[in-house]
Coordinates of C-alpha atoms in Angstrom, one line a residue:
Chain M
X1 CA 16.8 33.8 -4.7
X2 CA 20.2 32.8 -6.0
X3 CA 21.3 31.4 -9.3
X4 CA 22.6 28.1 -7.8
X5 CA 19.2 27.4 -6.4
X6 CA 17.6 28.0 -9.7
X7 CA 20.2 25.9 -11.4
X8 CA 19.6 23.0 -9.0
X9 CA 15.8 23.3 -9.3
X10 CA 16.1 23.4 -13.1
X11 CA 18.2 20.3 -13.1
X12 CA 15.8 18.4 -10.8
X13 CA 12.9 19.3 -13.1
X14 CA 14.8 18.2 -16.2
X15 CA 16.1 15.0 -14.7
X16 CA 13.0 13.8 -12.8
X17 CA 9.9 15.4 -14.2
X18 CA 9.4 12.4 -16.5
X19 CA 9.6 9.9 -13.6
X20 CA 7.3 12.0 -11.5
X21 CA 4.8 12.3 -14.4
X22 CA 4.9 8.5 -14.9
X23 CA 4.4 7.9 -11.2
X24 CA 1.3 10.1 -11.2
X25 CA -0.1 8.6 -14.4
X26 CA 0.3 5.1 -13.1
X27 CA -1.8 5.9 -10.1
X28 CA -4.5 8.1 -11.6
X29 CA -5.1 6.7 -15.0
X30 CA -6.3 7.8 -17.5
X31 CA -5.4 11.5 -17.3
X32 CA -5.4 14.0 -20.0
X33 CA -2.0 15.3 -20.8
X34 CA -3.0 18.8 -19.6
X35 CA -4.3 17.5 -16.3
X36 CA -1.1 15.5 -15.8
X37 CA 1.0 18.6 -16.5
X38 CA -0.9 20.4 -13.8
X39 CA -0.1 17.7 -11.2
X40 CA 3.5 17.6 -12.2
X41 CA 3.7 21.4 -11.9
X42 CA 2.1 21.2 -8.5
X43 CA 4.8 18.8 -7.4
X44 CA 7.5 21.0 -8.7
X45 CA 6.1 24.0 -6.9
X46 CA 6.5 22.1 -3.6
X47 CA 10.0 21.0 -4.7
X48 CA 11.0 24.6 -5.3
X49 CA 9.6 25.8 -2.0
X50 CA 11.4 23.0 -0.1
X51 CA 14.5 22.9 -2.2
X52 CA 16.7 23.0 0.8
X53 CA 15.2 19.8 2.1
X54 CA 15.8 17.7 -1.0
X55 CA 18.5 15.2 -0.1
X56 CA 21.3 15.1 -2.6
X57 CA 21.5 11.3 -2.5
X58 CA 17.8 10.6 -2.8
X59 CA 16.3 13.3 -5.0
X60 CA 13.9 11.1 -6.9
X61 CA 12.4 9.2 -4.0
X62 CA 12.0 12.5 -2.2
X63 CA 10.2 14.0 -5.2
X64 CA 8.1 10.9 -5.5
X65 CA 7.1 11.4 -1.9
X66 CA 6.0 14.9 -2.8
X67 CA 4.0 13.6 -5.7
X68 CA 2.3 11.1 -3.4
X69 CA 1.1 14.0 -1.2
X70 CA 0.1 16.1 -4.2
X71 CA -2.0 13.1 -5.4
X72 CA -3.7 12.8 -2.1
X73 CA -4.5 16.4 -1.8
X74 CA -5.7 16.5 -5.4
X75 CA -8.1 13.7 -4.7
X76 CA -9.5 15.5 -1.7
X77 CA -9.7 18.8 -3.6
X78 CA -11.4 17.1 -6.5
X79 CA -13.8 15.5 -4.2
X80 CA -15.1 18.9 -3.3
X81 CA -15.3 20.1 -6.9
X82 CA -17.8 17.7 -8.4
X83 CA -19.7 20.3 -10.3
X84 CA -16.6 21.7 -11.9
X85 CA -15.2 18.4 -12.8
X86 CA -18.4 17.2 -14.3
X87 CA -17.5 19.3 -17.3
X88 CA -14.3 17.5 -17.9
X89 CA -13.8 15.1 -20.7
X90 CA -11.0 12.6 -21.3
X91 CA -8.4 13.3 -23.9
X92 CA -9.3 11.8 -27.3
X93 CA -6.1 9.9 -27.5
X94 CA -6.3 8.3 -24.1
X95 CA -6.9 4.5 -24.5
X96 CA -9.6 3.1 -22.2
X97 CA -8.1 2.3 -18.8
X98 CA -9.2 -1.3 -19.0
X99 CA -7.4 -1.8 -22.3
X100 CA -4.2 -1.2 -20.4
X101 CA -4.9 -2.3 -17.0
X102 CA -6.8 -5.5 -17.6
X103 CA -4.3 -6.8 -20.1
X104 CA -3.4 -9.7 -17.9
X105 CA -6.2 -10.7 -15.5
X106 CA -4.0 -13.2 -13.7
X107 CA -1.4 -10.6 -12.8
X108 CA -4.1 -8.0 -11.9
X109 CA -5.8 -10.4 -9.6
X110 CA -2.5 -11.4 -8.0
X111 CA -1.7 -7.8 -7.4
X112 CA -5.1 -7.1 -6.0
X113 CA -4.8 -9.9 -3.6
X114 CA -1.7 -8.4 -2.1
X115 CA -1.8 -6.1 0.9
X116 CA -1.7 -2.4 0.0
X117 CA 1.8 -2.1 1.4
X118 CA 3.1 -5.1 -0.5
X119 CA 1.6 -3.9 -3.7
X120 CA 3.0 -0.4 -3.5
X121 CA 6.4 -1.7 -2.7
X122 CA 6.4 -4.0 -5.7
X123 CA 5.0 -1.4 -8.1
X124 CA 7.4 1.4 -6.9
X125 CA 10.2 -1.0 -7.6
X126 CA 9.0 -2.6 -10.9
X127 CA 7.3 0.5 -12.4
X128 CA 8.9 3.5 -10.9
X129 CA 12.4 2.0 -10.7
X130 CA 13.0 2.7 -7.0
X131 CA 15.7 0.4 -5.5
X132 CA 15.8 -0.5 -1.9
X133 CA 17.8 2.6 -0.9
X134 CA 15.2 4.8 -2.6
X135 CA 12.3 2.9 -1.1
X136 CA 13.9 3.3 2.3
X137 CA 14.2 7.0 1.7
X138 CA 10.6 7.3 0.5
X139 CA 9.1 5.3 3.5
X140 CA 11.6 6.8 6.0
X141 CA 12.9 3.3 6.9
X142 CA 16.3 1.8 6.6
X143 CA 17.6 0.3 3.4
X144 CA 17.7 -3.1 5.1
X145 CA 14.1 -2.9 6.2
X146 CA 13.1 -1.8 2.8
X147 CA 15.0 -4.7 1.2
X148 CA 13.3 -7.2 3.5
X149 CA 9.9 -5.8 2.9
X150 CA 10.4 -5.8 -0.9
X151 CA 11.7 -9.3 -0.9
X152 CA 8.8 -10.4 1.3
X153 CA 6.3 -8.7 -1.0
X154 CA 7.9 -10.2 -4.1
X155 CA 7.8 -13.7 -2.7
X156 CA 4.1 -13.3 -1.8
X157 CA 3.4 -12.1 -5.2
X158 CA 5.2 -15.0 -6.8
X159 CA 3.2 -17.4 -4.6
X160 CA 0.0 -15.8 -5.6
X161 CA 0.9 -15.9 -9.3
X162 CA 1.8 -19.6 -8.9
X163 CA -1.6 -20.2 -7.2
X164 CA -3.3 -18.5 -10.2
X165 CA -1.5 -20.8 -12.6
X166 CA -2.3 -24.1 -10.8
Chain Z
X1 CA 15.1 -9.5 -13.6
X2 CA 12.8 -12.4 -13.0
X3 CA 10.0 -13.5 -15.2
X4 CA 7.4 -12.0 -12.9
X5 CA 9.2 -8.7 -12.9
X6 CA 9.2 -8.7 -16.7
X7 CA 5.5 -9.4 -16.6
X8 CA 4.9 -6.6 -14.2
X9 CA 6.8 -4.1 -16.3
X10 CA 4.7 -5.2 -19.3
X11 CA 1.6 -4.1 -17.3
X12 CA 3.0 -0.6 -16.7
X13 CA 0.2 1.8 -17.7
X14 CA 2.9 4.5 -18.3
X15 CA 5.1 2.4 -20.5
X16 CA 3.1 3.1 -23.7
X17 CA 3.2 6.9 -23.0
X18 CA 6.2 7.9 -21.1
X19 CA 5.6 11.3 -19.6
X20 CA 7.3 14.4 -21.1
X21 CA 6.3 17.8 -20.1
X22 CA 5.6 19.9 -23.2
X23 CA 7.6 22.9 -22.1
X24 CA 10.0 22.5 -19.2
X25 CA 11.5 25.9 -19.7
X26 CA 8.2 27.6 -19.2
X27 CA 7.4 25.4 -16.2
X28 CA 10.7 26.2 -14.5
X29 CA 10.3 29.9 -15.2
X30 CA 6.8 30.0 -13.7
X31 CA 7.8 28.1 -10.6
X32 CA 11.0 30.0 -9.8
X33 CA 9.1 33.2 -10.1
X34 CA 7.0 32.2 -7.1
X35 CA 8.3 32.8 -3.6
X36 CA 10.2 30.1 -1.9
X37 CA 8.3 30.5 1.4
X38 CA 4.6 30.2 1.0
X39 CA 1.6 29.0 2.9
X40 CA 1.9 25.3 3.3
X41 CA -1.4 24.5 1.6
X42 CA -1.8 26.5 -1.5
X43 CA -3.2 24.3 -4.3
X44 CA -4.2 25.5 -7.6
X45 CA -7.5 24.4 -9.1
X46 CA -7.3 20.9 -10.4
X47 CA -8.8 20.2 -13.7
X48 CA -8.1 16.5 -13.8
X49 CA -10.9 14.1 -14.5
X50 CA -12.0 12.0 -11.5
X51 CA -11.2 8.4 -12.0
X52 CA -12.3 5.4 -10.1
X53 CA -9.5 6.2 -7.7
X54 CA -11.2 9.3 -6.5
X55 CA -14.5 7.5 -6.2
X56 CA -12.9 4.7 -4.2
X57 CA -11.3 7.3 -2.0
X58 CA -14.6 9.0 -1.4
X59 CA -16.1 5.6 -0.6
X60 CA -13.8 5.2 2.3
X61 CA -15.1 8.2 4.1
X62 CA -18.7 8.3 2.9
X63 CA -19.3 4.7 3.7
X64 CA -17.7 4.5 7.1
X65 CA -18.1 7.7 9.0
X66 CA -20.6 7.1 11.8
X67 CA -22.3 8.8 14.6
X68 CA -21.0 9.5 18.0
X69 CA -24.4 9.3 19.6
X70 CA -24.7 5.6 19.5
X71 CA -21.8 4.9 21.7
X72 CA -22.9 3.3 24.9
X73 CA -21.8 4.1 28.4
X74 CA -18.2 3.0 29.2
X75 CA -17.1 2.7 25.7
X76 CA -15.2 5.4 23.9
X77 CA -15.9 5.9 20.2
X78 CA -13.0 4.5 18.2
X79 CA -11.6 7.5 16.2
X80 CA -9.8 5.9 13.4
X81 CA -7.1 7.8 11.6
X82 CA -8.2 6.2 8.4
X83 CA -9.1 2.8 7.0
X84 CA -9.2 1.1 3.7
X85 CA -11.1 -1.8 5.1
X86 CA -14.2 -1.2 2.9
X87 CA -12.3 -0.6 -0.3
X88 CA -12.9 -3.6 -2.5
X89 CA -9.5 -5.3 -2.7
X90 CA -10.1 -6.4 -6.2
X91 CA -10.2 -2.8 -7.4
X92 CA -6.8 -1.9 -8.7
X93 CA -5.7 1.0 -10.8
X94 CA -8.5 2.8 -12.6
X95 CA -10.9 0.0 -13.5
X96 CA -14.3 1.7 -13.5
X97 CA -16.6 -0.8 -11.9
X98 CA -18.7 -1.1 -8.8
X99 CA -20.1 -4.1 -7.1
X100 CA -23.5 -5.1 -5.9
X101 CA -23.3 -7.7 -3.1
X102 CA -25.8 -10.3 -2.2
X103 CA -25.6 -12.9 0.5
X104 CA -25.2 -16.5 -0.5
X105 CA -26.8 -19.3 1.4
X106 CA -23.7 -19.9 3.5
X107 CA -23.4 -16.4 4.8
X108 CA -23.4 -16.4 8.6
X109 CA -26.7 -15.1 10.1
X110 CA -25.5 -14.8 13.7
X111 CA -23.3 -12.0 14.9
X112 CA -20.1 -13.5 16.2
X113 CA -18.4 -12.6 19.4
X114 CA -15.0 -11.0 19.3
X115 CA -13.3 -8.4 21.4
X116 CA -11.2 -5.5 20.3
X117 CA -7.7 -5.2 21.6
X118 CA -5.5 -2.2 22.3
X119 CA -1.9 -3.1 21.7
X120 CA 1.0 -2.4 24.0
X121 CA 4.1 -1.2 22.1
X122 CA 7.6 -1.6 23.6
X123 CA 10.1 1.1 24.0
X124 CA 11.9 1.3 20.7
X125 CA 15.5 1.5 21.7
X126 CA 15.2 -1.1 24.4
X127 CA 13.4 -3.4 22.1
X128 CA 15.8 -3.0 19.2
X129 CA 18.6 -3.9 21.5
X130 CA 16.8 -6.9 22.9
X131 CA 16.0 -8.2 19.4
X132 CA 19.5 -7.7 18.2
X133 CA 20.7 -9.9 21.0
X134 CA 18.2 -12.6 20.0
X135 CA 19.5 -12.6 16.4
X136 CA 23.2 -12.3 17.4
X137 CA 23.7 -8.8 16.2
X138 CA 26.1 -7.0 18.5
X139 CA 26.0 -3.2 18.6
X140 CA 24.3 -0.2 19.9
X141 CA 20.9 1.0 18.5
X142 CA 21.2 4.1 16.4
X143 CA 18.2 6.2 15.7
X144 CA 17.3 7.8 12.4
X145 CA 14.3 9.3 10.6
X146 CA 13.3 11.3 13.6
X147 CA 13.7 8.4 16.0
X148 CA 11.2 6.3 14.0
X149 CA 13.9 3.9 12.9
X150 CA 16.4 2.1 15.1
X151 CA 19.3 0.1 13.6
X152 CA 21.8 -2.2 15.2
X153 CA 24.6 -3.1 12.9
X154 CA 27.3 -5.7 13.4
X155 CA 30.8 -5.6 11.8
X156 CA 29.8 -8.8 9.9
X157 CA 27.2 -6.8 8.0
X158 CA 24.2 -8.3 9.9
X159 CA 21.7 -5.8 11.0
X160 CA 18.5 -5.5 13.1
X161 CA 16.2 -2.7 12.1
X162 CA 13.2 -1.6 14.2
X163 CA 10.6 0.6 12.6
X164 CA 8.0 2.4 14.8
X165 CA 5.7 4.0 12.3
X166 CA 2.2 2.6 13.0
X167 CA 2.6 -0.9 14.4
X168 CA 6.3 -1.5 15.1
X169 CA 8.0 -4.0 13.0
X170 CA 11.5 -5.6 13.2
X171 CA 13.7 -6.8 10.4
X172 CA 16.8 -8.9 10.7
X173 CA 19.1 -9.5 7.8
X174 CA 22.4 -11.4 7.7
X175 CA 24.1 -8.9 5.4
X176 CA 23.8 -5.3 4.6
X177 CA 22.3 -4.2 2.3
X178 CA 19.8 -6.9 2.7
X179 CA 18.9 -7.6 -0.8
X180 CA 17.5 -11.0 -0.4
X181 CA 18.7 -13.6 -0.8
X182 CA 21.5 -12.2 1.2
X183 CA 24.2 -14.7 0.5
X184 CA 25.1 -16.7 -2.5
X185 CA 25.2 -19.9 -0.6
X186 CA 23.2 -22.4 -2.7
X187 CA 22.3 -23.1 -6.3
X188 CA 19.8 -25.8 -5.7
X189 CA 16.5 -26.1 -4.0
X190 CA 17.4 -29.7 -3.1
X191 CA 20.1 -28.4 -0.7
X192 CA 17.7 -26.6 1.5
X193 CA 16.7 -27.9 4.9
X194 CA 13.5 -29.7 5.5
X195 CA 10.3 -27.8 6.3
X196 CA 10.3 -29.5 9.7
X197 CA 13.8 -28.2 10.5
X198 CA 12.9 -24.7 9.4
X199 CA 9.8 -24.7 11.5
X200 CA 11.6 -26.1 14.5
X201 CA 14.2 -23.4 14.4
X202 CA 11.6 -20.7 13.8
X203 CA 9.7 -21.9 16.9
X204 CA 12.9 -21.4 18.9
X205 CA 13.1 -17.9 17.7
X206 CA 9.4 -17.2 18.4
X207 CA 9.8 -18.4 22.0
X208 CA 12.8 -16.1 22.5
X209 CA 10.9 -13.2 21.0
X210 CA 8.2 -13.8 23.6
X211 CA 5.5 -11.5 22.3
X212 CA 2.0 -11.6 23.6
X213 CA 0.7 -13.1 20.4
X214 CA 0.6 -16.6 19.1
X215 CA 1.2 -17.8 15.5
X216 CA -0.5 -20.4 13.4
X217 CA -0.9 -21.7 9.8
X218 CA 2.8 -22.0 8.9
X219 CA 3.4 -21.7 5.1
X220 CA 6.7 -22.9 3.8
X221 CA 8.0 -21.9 0.4
X222 CA 11.2 -22.1 -1.5
X223 CA 12.5 -19.9 -4.2
X224 CA 15.4 -19.3 -6.4
X225 CA 16.6 -15.9 -7.7
X226 CA 18.9 -15.5 -10.6
X227 CA 21.0 -12.4 -11.1
X228 CA 23.6 -11.3 -13.6
X229 CA 26.6 -9.4 -12.4
X230 CA 28.1 -6.5 -14.5
X231 CA 30.8 -8.9 -15.7
X232 CA 28.1 -11.2 -17.1
X233 CA 28.4 -13.9 -14.6
X234 CA 25.2 -15.4 -13.4
X235 CA 24.3 -16.5 -9.9
X236 CA 21.3 -18.6 -8.8
X237 CA 20.5 -18.6 -5.1
X238 CA 18.0 -20.7 -3.2
X239 CA 16.2 -19.8 0.0
X240 CA 13.5 -21.3 2.1
X241 CA 10.9 -19.3 4.0
X242 CA 8.3 -20.0 6.6
X243 CA 5.5 -17.4 7.1
X244 CA 3.3 -17.6 10.2
X245 CA 0.0 -15.8 10.6
X246 CA -0.1 -13.8 13.9
X247 CA -3.1 -14.7 16.0
X248 CA -4.6 -12.8 18.9
X249 CA -6.8 -14.8 21.3
X250 CA -7.2 -17.5 18.6
X251 CA -8.3 -15.2 15.8
X252 CA -6.1 -14.6 12.7
X253 CA -4.8 -11.1 12.1
X254 CA -3.4 -9.2 9.2
X255 CA 0.2 -9.6 10.6
X256 CA 2.9 -12.1 9.6
X257 CA 6.1 -13.4 11.0
X258 CA 8.7 -14.6 8.5
X259 CA 12.0 -16.5 8.7
X260 CA 14.2 -17.3 5.7
X261 CA 17.2 -19.6 5.6
X262 CA 19.8 -20.7 3.1
X263 CA 21.1 -24.2 2.4
X264 CA 23.3 -24.2 5.5
X265 CA 20.2 -23.4 7.5
X266 CA 21.7 -20.1 8.4
X267 CA 19.1 -17.3 8.9
X268 CA 19.1 -14.9 6.0
X269 CA 16.4 -12.6 7.2
X270 CA 13.4 -12.4 9.5
X271 CA 10.7 -10.0 10.2
X272 CA 7.5 -9.5 12.2
X273 CA 5.5 -7.1 14.4
X274 CA 6.4 -6.1 17.9
X275 CA 3.5 -5.8 20.3
X276 CA 1.8 -7.2 23.3
X277 CA -1.9 -7.5 23.6
X278 CA -3.7 -5.2 26.1
X279 CA -6.9 -5.9 28.0
X280 CA -9.8 -6.7 25.6
X281 CA -12.6 -4.3 25.1
X282 CA -16.1 -5.6 24.2
X283 CA -17.3 -3.3 21.5
X284 CA -20.6 -4.6 20.0
X285 CA -20.4 -6.0 16.5
X286 CA -22.7 -5.6 13.6
X287 CA -23.9 -8.7 11.9
X288 CA -22.4 -10.0 8.6
X289 CA -25.5 -9.0 6.8
X290 CA -25.4 -5.5 8.2
X291 CA -21.7 -5.2 7.2
X292 CA -22.7 -6.3 3.7
X293 CA -25.2 -3.5 3.7
X294 CA -22.5 -1.1 4.6
X295 CA -20.4 -2.4 1.7
X296 CA -23.4 -2.0 -0.7
X297 CA -24.0 1.6 0.5
X298 CA -20.3 2.4 -0.2
X299 CA -20.7 1.0 -3.7
X300 CA -23.8 3.1 -4.2
X301 CA -21.7 6.1 -3.3
X302 CA -19.1 5.0 -5.7
X303 CA -21.7 4.7 -8.4
X304 CA -23.0 8.1 -7.6
X305 CA -19.6 9.6 -7.9
X306 CA -19.3 8.1 -11.4
X307 CA -22.7 9.4 -12.4
X308 CA -22.0 12.9 -11.1
X309 CA -18.7 13.1 -13.0
X310 CA -19.8 11.2 -16.1
X311 CA -16.6 9.4 -15.6
X312 CA -17.0 6.2 -17.6
X313 CA -14.2 5.0 -19.8
X314 CA -15.2 4.9 -23.4
X315 CA -16.4 1.6 -24.7
X316 CA -17.5 0.2 -21.4
X317 CA -20.6 -2.0 -21.9
X318 CA -23.0 -3.5 -19.5
X319 CA -24.7 -0.5 -18.0
X320 CA -27.1 -1.3 -15.3
X321 CA -28.3 0.1 -12.0
X322 CA -27.3 -0.3 -8.4
X323 CA -30.2 0.1 -6.1
X324 CA -33.7 1.3 -6.9
X325 CA -33.3 5.0 -6.9
X326 CA -30.1 5.7 -8.9
X327 CA -29.5 4.9 -12.5
X328 CA -25.9 5.0 -13.6
X329 CA -23.9 4.1 -16.6
X330 CA -21.2 2.6 -14.5
X331 CA -20.9 -1.1 -15.1
X332 CA -22.0 -3.1 -12.0
X333 CA -20.7 -6.5 -11.2
X334 CA -22.9 -8.8 -9.3
X335 CA -21.2 -10.5 -6.4
X336 CA -22.5 -13.4 -4.4
X337 CA -20.8 -13.7 -1.0
X338 CA -20.0 -17.3 -0.3
X339 CA -18.0 -17.0 2.9
X340 CA -17.4 -14.6 5.7
X341 CA -14.5 -14.9 8.2
X342 CA -13.9 -12.8 11.2
X343 CA -10.4 -11.6 11.5
X344 CA -8.5 -8.9 13.4
X345 CA -6.8 -6.1 11.6
X346 CA -4.5 -3.4 12.7
X347 CA -5.8 0.1 13.0
X348 CA -4.0 3.3 14.1
X349 CA -6.4 5.5 16.0
X350 CA -6.3 9.3 15.8
X351 CA -4.6 9.5 19.2
X352 CA -1.8 7.3 17.9
X353 CA -2.8 4.2 19.8
X354 CA -2.7 0.9 17.8
X355 CA -5.6 -1.6 18.0
X356 CA -6.6 -4.9 16.6
X357 CA -10.2 -4.6 15.6
X358 CA -12.6 -7.3 14.3
X359 CA -13.1 -7.2 10.5
X360 CA -15.2 -9.4 8.2
X361 CA -13.4 -10.9 5.3
X362 CA -16.1 -11.5 2.7
X363 CA -15.2 -13.9 -0.1
X364 CA -17.4 -13.9 -3.2
X365 CA -17.6 -14.5 -6.9
X366 CA -18.2 -11.6 -9.2
X367 CA -19.6 -11.8 -12.7
X368 CA -19.1 -9.0 -15.1
X369 CA -21.2 -8.0 -18.2
X370 CA -19.3 -10.5 -20.4
X371 CA -20.1 -13.3 -18.0
X372 CA -16.5 -13.6 -16.8
X373 CA -16.2 -14.6 -13.2
X374 CA -13.6 -13.9 -10.5
X375 CA -13.2 -14.7 -6.9
X376 CA -12.1 -11.9 -4.6
X377 CA -12.2 -10.7 -1.0
X378 CA -13.7 -7.6 0.5
X379 CA -13.3 -6.3 4.0
X380 CA -15.6 -4.4 6.3
X381 CA -15.1 -3.4 9.9
X382 CA -17.2 -5.6 12.1
X383 CA -17.4 -3.1 15.0
X384 CA -20.9 -1.6 15.2
X385 CA -20.6 1.6 13.1
X386 CA -22.1 3.7 15.9
X387 CA -18.9 3.2 17.8
X388 CA -16.6 4.2 15.0
X389 CA -15.6 7.6 13.6
X390 CA -13.3 7.9 10.6
X391 CA -11.1 11.0 10.7
X392 CA -9.1 12.3 7.8
X393 CA -5.7 13.5 8.8
X394 CA -4.7 16.9 7.6
X395 CA -1.6 15.5 5.9
X396 CA -3.5 13.0 3.8
X397 CA -3.5 9.8 5.6
X398 CA -3.8 6.3 4.3
X399 CA -7.6 6.6 4.2
X400 CA -7.3 8.4 1.0
X401 CA -4.7 6.3 -0.5
X402 CA -5.8 4.2 -3.4
X403 CA -4.0 1.7 -5.6

């Protein structure tokens, strides 16, 4: 274990833990802060173990990819732990999910009408700030392909929104 | 940023509470104290509260796993690597609600006939080269991402990308990077070619592509995108797009082919699936009513998940019950199904083969506790469940993905 590795890991954590936490919160909302901290740490454990694999030009999308897998595994693990989780309570300061999510039913319904792929592309771009290069890294496709898919998804979303209005 | 992007950002559930870990130094210290090389699957106990996301994930497997024993002679059980077909498409984010479906008077009583289709996928490098020729991109295919992506790039900046993950898709763009609209060639929608011209040119391309599928239901749309350069100068660009639904044997699928042009009628970008249709297989179908029963059973599982975890957001009103045996505090929305349409949707089987399988698209109107109504679509696999097995991939496949 060398100092440069620790330094790089510490920098990754300081620079990207906020974005990783936001990504997780957006897809599993509401979460208590402690629960969210646990998932972020799980992500960072994987980042540390696979530090040599983190591409220098795509650190955040790579870490978002790890967070996606952590989320999937967490859901499966939680599915087997009903009794334990039945004791959990939401954080007192968490607003009700619907207060946040159902703020605009037109947008929500337009998003829901999209295919899962289109919706995830749009939200990763609009919420998580991933550009087409980062989306390409995350999905292991070329930047061009990611750009076309994003553009296509955005156009369908605009069409759906337009249909909602009229 | 366009208006809709502003609206999306305003919806961001994390915007009000940007995440900040309370003690990054402690986190870093804990993690770097652990070995770099460790078993690949060591997960600590999770303490997070199950949300609707988890319940919906469970719904996928609990509602769709079926028996092997029902498969008849000559038909192999379809081992699906995962499906989201029976996840209500209206469920987004963590809205804690379940649905109780009932058949409206117009629901089909008869079981329709539709075959299932294994798809034949072309050799990636060869197909990328062929497609590049069709779109006038000269160059040699270059593989990346472990040979799952193939790119042909021309000196002009045009490129043809061919992606082989799942059902192969091709993407053409006139510039690189292809941040559409690709060229600042127009500032007015009025300058764009007619829909008839666009469709005629698209038909020419489709004939050249020569895949074993047909297209229907062209949808032409125009759009403008405004952007501001770092120097403050603004550019508005217009484009026109035609989307076609991909059909197999006359039945609509979940696939699209798209072509976009600028005001010079130059192709900006295009995309679509690459496959030919194999010999049909006559898997028996369940009736629409039976499929609706599967959907209801899945919702019952969802309600049970909520009940077992006491996972109800505070302040939710409208408690009721779903079914006769289970009481729950989860709000249930009543849905009357008004239409069912048989479609074909893409599935990747556990063995990696790709199929088009018949799926019911149910359209219905839901009414929540406040009396508000909304029209949505729910999907359910039409293939008789005794011929289907859902498998969960060890790496967390799409079956457990939830949005």
